GROMACS .gro file of C-alpha atoms in nm:
model
  238
    1UNK     CA    1  -2.084  -5.088  -0.229
    2UNK     CA    2  -2.252  -4.903   0.059
    3UNK     CA    3  -2.372  -4.601  -0.139
    4UNK     CA    4  -2.528  -4.546  -0.481
    5UNK     CA    5  -2.376  -4.249  -0.669
    6UNK     CA    6  -2.601  -3.952  -0.734
    7UNK     CA    7  -2.613  -3.816  -1.091
    8UNK     CA    8  -2.358  -3.547  -0.992
    9UNK     CA    9  -2.125  -3.813  -0.849
   10UNK     CA   10  -2.175  -4.029  -1.156
   11UNK     CA   11  -2.061  -3.737  -1.370
   12UNK     CA   12  -1.729  -3.737  -1.182
   13UNK     CA   13  -1.690  -4.105  -1.259
   14UNK     CA   14  -1.766  -4.054  -1.628
   15UNK     CA   15  -1.514  -3.770  -1.648
   16UNK     CA   16  -1.246  -3.988  -1.491
   17UNK     CA   17  -1.329  -4.279  -1.721
   18UNK     CA   18  -1.308  -4.043  -2.018
   19UNK     CA   19  -0.949  -3.984  -1.908
   20UNK     CA   20  -0.881  -4.359  -1.892
   21UNK     CA   21  -0.971  -4.385  -1.525
   22UNK     CA   22  -0.740  -4.130  -1.364
   23UNK     CA   23  -0.685  -3.755  -1.351
   24UNK     CA   24  -0.559  -3.482  -1.124
   25UNK     CA   25  -0.815  -3.313  -0.904
   26UNK     CA   26  -0.712  -2.981  -1.057
   27UNK     CA   27  -0.799  -3.112  -1.405
   28UNK     CA   28  -1.162  -3.201  -1.340
   29UNK     CA   29  -1.234  -2.983  -1.032
   30UNK     CA   30  -1.499  -3.198  -0.862
   31UNK     CA   31  -1.691  -3.064  -0.566
   32UNK     CA   32  -1.544  -3.198  -0.244
   33UNK     CA   33  -1.865  -3.351  -0.101
   34UNK     CA   34  -1.929  -3.552  -0.419
   35UNK     CA   35  -1.566  -3.659  -0.443
   36UNK     CA   36  -1.555  -3.770  -0.079
   37UNK     CA   37  -1.879  -3.966  -0.123
   38UNK     CA   38  -1.723  -4.161  -0.410
   39UNK     CA   39  -1.421  -4.236  -0.190
   40UNK     CA   40  -1.647  -4.364   0.089
   41UNK     CA   41  -1.834  -4.579  -0.162
   42UNK     CA   42  -1.506  -4.735  -0.272
   43UNK     CA   43  -1.549  -4.616  -0.630
   44UNK     CA   44  -1.241  -4.392  -0.646
   45UNK     CA   45  -0.920  -4.335  -0.455
   46UNK     CA   46  -0.744  -4.007  -0.383
   47UNK     CA   47  -0.369  -3.978  -0.338
   48UNK     CA   48  -0.143  -3.678  -0.309
   49UNK     CA   49   0.056  -3.593  -0.621
   50UNK     CA   50   0.265  -3.276  -0.627
   51UNK     CA   51   0.054  -2.979  -0.530
   52UNK     CA   52  -0.269  -3.152  -0.634
   53UNK     CA   53  -0.436  -3.487  -0.570
   54UNK     CA   54  -0.480  -3.774  -0.815
   55UNK     CA   55  -0.820  -3.934  -0.847
   56UNK     CA   56  -0.832  -4.293  -0.974
   57UNK     CA   57  -1.132  -4.516  -1.045
   58UNK     CA   58  -1.116  -4.842  -0.848
   59UNK     CA   59  -1.213  -5.186  -0.977
   60UNK     CA   60  -1.545  -5.132  -0.805
   61UNK     CA   61  -1.587  -4.804  -0.988
   62UNK     CA   62  -1.519  -4.968  -1.323
   63UNK     CA   63  -1.764  -5.244  -1.243
   64UNK     CA   64  -2.035  -5.000  -1.137
   65UNK     CA   65  -1.987  -4.793  -1.453
   66UNK     CA   66  -2.012  -5.099  -1.678
   67UNK     CA   67  -2.340  -5.197  -1.513
   68UNK     CA   68  -2.498  -4.851  -1.513
   69UNK     CA   69  -2.430  -4.708  -1.857
   70UNK     CA   70  -2.803  -4.652  -1.905
   71UNK     CA   71  -2.871  -4.483  -1.571
   72UNK     CA   72  -3.050  -4.146  -1.604
   73UNK     CA   73  -2.839  -3.831  -1.593
   74UNK     CA   74  -2.943  -3.468  -1.538
   75UNK     CA   75  -3.143  -3.318  -1.830
   76UNK     CA   76  -2.847  -3.099  -1.927
   77UNK     CA   77  -2.645  -3.417  -1.986
   78UNK     CA   78  -2.890  -3.574  -2.231
   79UNK     CA   79  -2.629  -3.591  -2.507
   80UNK     CA   80  -2.389  -3.781  -2.281
   81UNK     CA   81  -2.666  -4.019  -2.177
   82UNK     CA   82  -2.741  -4.096  -2.542
   83UNK     CA   83  -2.375  -4.178  -2.605
   84UNK     CA   84  -2.351  -4.395  -2.295
   85UNK     CA   85  -2.660  -4.584  -2.407
   86UNK     CA   86  -2.504  -4.636  -2.750
   87UNK     CA   87  -2.185  -4.759  -2.577
   88UNK     CA   88  -2.389  -5.004  -2.369
   89UNK     CA   89  -2.539  -5.158  -2.682
   90UNK     CA   90  -2.195  -5.183  -2.843
   91UNK     CA   91  -2.042  -5.361  -2.543
   92UNK     CA   92  -2.345  -5.588  -2.515
   93UNK     CA   93  -2.317  -5.683  -2.882
   94UNK     CA   94  -1.942  -5.743  -2.880
   95UNK     CA   95  -1.908  -5.892  -2.534
   96UNK     CA   96  -1.628  -5.649  -2.453
   97UNK     CA   97  -1.579  -5.492  -2.112
   98UNK     CA   98  -1.587  -5.119  -2.052
   99UNK     CA   99  -1.220  -5.128  -1.948
  100UNK     CA  100  -1.129  -5.288  -2.282
  101UNK     CA  101  -1.308  -5.011  -2.469
  102UNK     CA  102  -1.150  -4.728  -2.267
  103UNK     CA  103  -0.803  -4.878  -2.260
  104UNK     CA  104  -0.535  -4.862  -1.992
  105UNK     CA  105  -0.420  -4.533  -1.850
  106UNK     CA  106  -0.078  -4.416  -1.973
  107UNK     CA  107   0.214  -4.481  -1.743
  108UNK     CA  108   0.278  -4.194  -1.508
  109UNK     CA  109   0.625  -4.045  -1.516
  110UNK     CA  110   0.757  -3.951  -1.176
  111UNK     CA  111   0.839  -3.580  -1.157
  112UNK     CA  112   1.208  -3.498  -1.152
  113UNK     CA  113   1.333  -3.384  -0.813
  114UNK     CA  114   1.379  -3.012  -0.790
  115UNK     CA  115   1.734  -2.892  -0.766
  116UNK     CA  116   1.810  -2.729  -0.432
  117UNK     CA  117   1.803  -2.354  -0.441
  118UNK     CA  118   2.144  -2.197  -0.418
  119UNK     CA  119   2.156  -1.861  -0.257
  120UNK     CA  120   2.372  -1.621  -0.444
  121UNK     CA  121   2.625  -1.442  -0.237
  122UNK     CA  122   2.596  -1.069  -0.253
  123UNK     CA  123   2.879  -0.910  -0.443
  124UNK     CA  124   3.111  -0.711  -0.219
  125UNK     CA  125   3.040  -0.343  -0.226
  126UNK     CA  126   3.294  -0.146  -0.420
  127UNK     CA  127   3.486   0.103  -0.216
  128UNK     CA  128   3.417   0.461  -0.321
  129UNK     CA  129   3.700   0.626  -0.504
  130UNK     CA  130   3.889   0.879  -0.297
  131UNK     CA  131   3.760   1.230  -0.341
  132UNK     CA  132   3.989   1.469  -0.519
  133UNK     CA  133   3.972   1.843  -0.515
  134UNK     CA  134   3.890   2.012  -0.841
  135UNK     CA  135   4.173   2.241  -0.928
  136UNK     CA  136   4.295   2.422  -1.230
  137UNK     CA  137   4.538   2.136  -1.286
  138UNK     CA  138   4.263   1.872  -1.296
  139UNK     CA  139   4.063   2.081  -1.541
  140UNK     CA  140   4.365   2.121  -1.758
  141UNK     CA  141   4.416   1.744  -1.748
  142UNK     CA  142   4.085   1.675  -1.927
  143UNK     CA  143   4.141   1.471  -2.244
  144UNK     CA  144   4.187   1.683  -2.555
  145UNK     CA  145   3.918   1.476  -2.732
  146UNK     CA  146   3.654   1.634  -2.509
  147UNK     CA  147   3.738   1.980  -2.643
  148UNK     CA  148   3.787   1.872  -3.004
  149UNK     CA  149   3.450   1.698  -3.051
  150UNK     CA  150   3.268   2.016  -3.169
  151UNK     CA  151   3.558   2.091  -3.403
  152UNK     CA  152   3.538   1.740  -3.552
  153UNK     CA  153   3.163   1.777  -3.602
  154UNK     CA  154   3.211   2.113  -3.771
  155UNK     CA  155   3.473   1.956  -3.999
  156UNK     CA  156   3.235   1.671  -4.088
  157UNK     CA  157   2.964   1.920  -4.179
  158UNK     CA  158   3.205   2.109  -4.405
  159UNK     CA  159   3.321   1.787  -4.572
  160UNK     CA  160   2.961   1.689  -4.642
  161UNK     CA  161   2.886   2.039  -4.771
  162UNK     CA  162   3.178   2.031  -5.016
  163UNK     CA  163   3.077   1.683  -5.128
  164UNK     CA  164   2.734   1.822  -5.216
  165UNK     CA  165   2.870   2.127  -5.402
  166UNK     CA  166   3.152   1.951  -5.583
  167UNK     CA  167   3.414   2.139  -5.379
  168UNK     CA  168   3.267   2.489  -5.420
  169UNK     CA  169   3.191   2.727  -5.135
  170UNK     CA  170   2.939   3.012  -5.113
  171UNK     CA  171   2.673   2.789  -5.269
  172UNK     CA  172   2.345   2.683  -5.106
  173UNK     CA  173   2.301   2.321  -5.000
  174UNK     CA  174   1.966   2.186  -4.885
  175UNK     CA  175   1.975   2.039  -4.536
  176UNK     CA  176   1.807   1.727  -4.675
  177UNK     CA  177   2.117   1.670  -4.894
  178UNK     CA  178   2.352   1.752  -4.606
  179UNK     CA  179   2.183   1.505  -4.373
  180UNK     CA  180   2.198   1.238  -4.643
  181UNK     CA  181   2.573   1.296  -4.676
  182UNK     CA  182   2.603   1.258  -4.297
  183UNK     CA  183   2.393   0.942  -4.281
  184UNK     CA  184   2.634   0.779  -4.036
  185UNK     CA  185   2.550   1.046  -3.775
  186UNK     CA  186   2.214   1.051  -3.601
  187UNK     CA  187   1.987   1.353  -3.630
  188UNK     CA  188   2.065   1.477  -3.280
  189UNK     CA  189   2.438   1.492  -3.355
  190UNK     CA  190   2.385   1.688  -3.679
  191UNK     CA  191   2.143   1.923  -3.503
  192UNK     CA  192   2.403   1.985  -3.233
  193UNK     CA  193   2.655   2.084  -3.500
  194UNK     CA  194   2.405   2.318  -3.668
  195UNK     CA  195   2.320   2.474  -3.331
  196UNK     CA  196   2.689   2.542  -3.268
  197UNK     CA  197   2.709   2.711  -3.609
  198UNK     CA  198   2.420   2.941  -3.523
  199UNK     CA  199   2.579   3.021  -3.189
  200UNK     CA  200   2.882   3.192  -3.338
  201UNK     CA  201   3.042   3.052  -3.656
  202UNK     CA  202   3.050   3.355  -3.886
  203UNK     CA  203   3.181   3.155  -4.182
  204UNK     CA  204   2.864   2.947  -4.209
  205UNK     CA  205   2.504   3.063  -4.255
  206UNK     CA  206   2.172   2.886  -4.228
  207UNK     CA  207   1.890   3.029  -4.438
  208UNK     CA  208   1.518   2.973  -4.486
  209UNK     CA  209   1.316   2.906  -4.799
  210UNK     CA  210   0.997   3.108  -4.764
  211UNK     CA  211   0.815   2.963  -5.066
  212UNK     CA  212   0.644   2.642  -4.945
  213UNK     CA  213   0.605   2.525  -5.305
  214UNK     CA  214   0.984   2.506  -5.331
  215UNK     CA  215   0.998   2.244  -5.054
  216UNK     CA  216   0.903   1.881  -5.074
  217UNK     CA  217   0.816   1.656  -4.780
  218UNK     CA  218   1.175   1.533  -4.738
  219UNK     CA  219   1.311   1.887  -4.720
  220UNK     CA  220   1.049   1.993  -4.468
  221UNK     CA  221   1.135   1.689  -4.256
  222UNK     CA  222   1.509   1.768  -4.277
  223UNK     CA  223   1.465   2.131  -4.167
  224UNK     CA  224   1.648   2.251  -3.856
  225UNK     CA  225   1.414   2.451  -3.629
  226UNK     CA  226   1.579   2.527  -3.294
  227UNK     CA  227   1.331   2.805  -3.205
  228UNK     CA  228   1.033   2.698  -3.412
  229UNK     CA  229   1.140   2.879  -3.732
  230UNK     CA  230   1.283   2.622  -3.976
  231UNK     CA  231   1.611   2.656  -4.165
  232UNK     CA  232   1.636   2.472  -4.496
  233UNK     CA  233   1.978   2.559  -4.646
  234UNK     CA  234   2.338   2.591  -4.538
  235UNK     CA  235   2.609   2.819  -4.687
  236UNK     CA  236   2.980   2.799  -4.613
  237UNK     CA  237   3.161   3.114  -4.721
  238UNK     CA  238   3.520   3.050  -4.614
   0.00000   0.00000   0.00000
């Protein structure tokens, strides 16, 4: 061996030996000058592996480590030095080698080859539909469902109202009860139906309850307030 490791270089060796003699450079992150000095001294080898490099302790590195377990380390590494000294006494008492104590490194599994990238072909652009002039005929051809949706919503509201009153009209129904009877519709849909009623359905009225004590939290939450003033009840007169 042409060079004696410095304490910093020895720390790299101990880290590698703690990993059974081999590790990726990215796992222990040694400083390049110290790593290269260990390579020149014949204590470790460096070989390319994937995007990193693999560092492996040589036979000379193992031999040096076994003979220098009691070498001084930096003051910050006093705990490690105590353990290495204890290990030295154990090996000396048992006659075992350092390599026997550390054990062999696990077999390395070769990485699976990456599948070649396949470029996806761009989907052909769809041709724009031919433009058609908007005429009275095309407007008239609109599906009847588009015009009947508000009517269906109005009918649903009346069905729910009658379910709440037991079939009677001209009786007040709290909007909290109405919304519960229309639980399959979301709030926006029910609000749209109530807004259409306010816009011009003379057979239905929405009224307010001015006494706050007459309202609980559920009824306040169910109120319909298109302009900030809440409505709490619905009446169907005909």
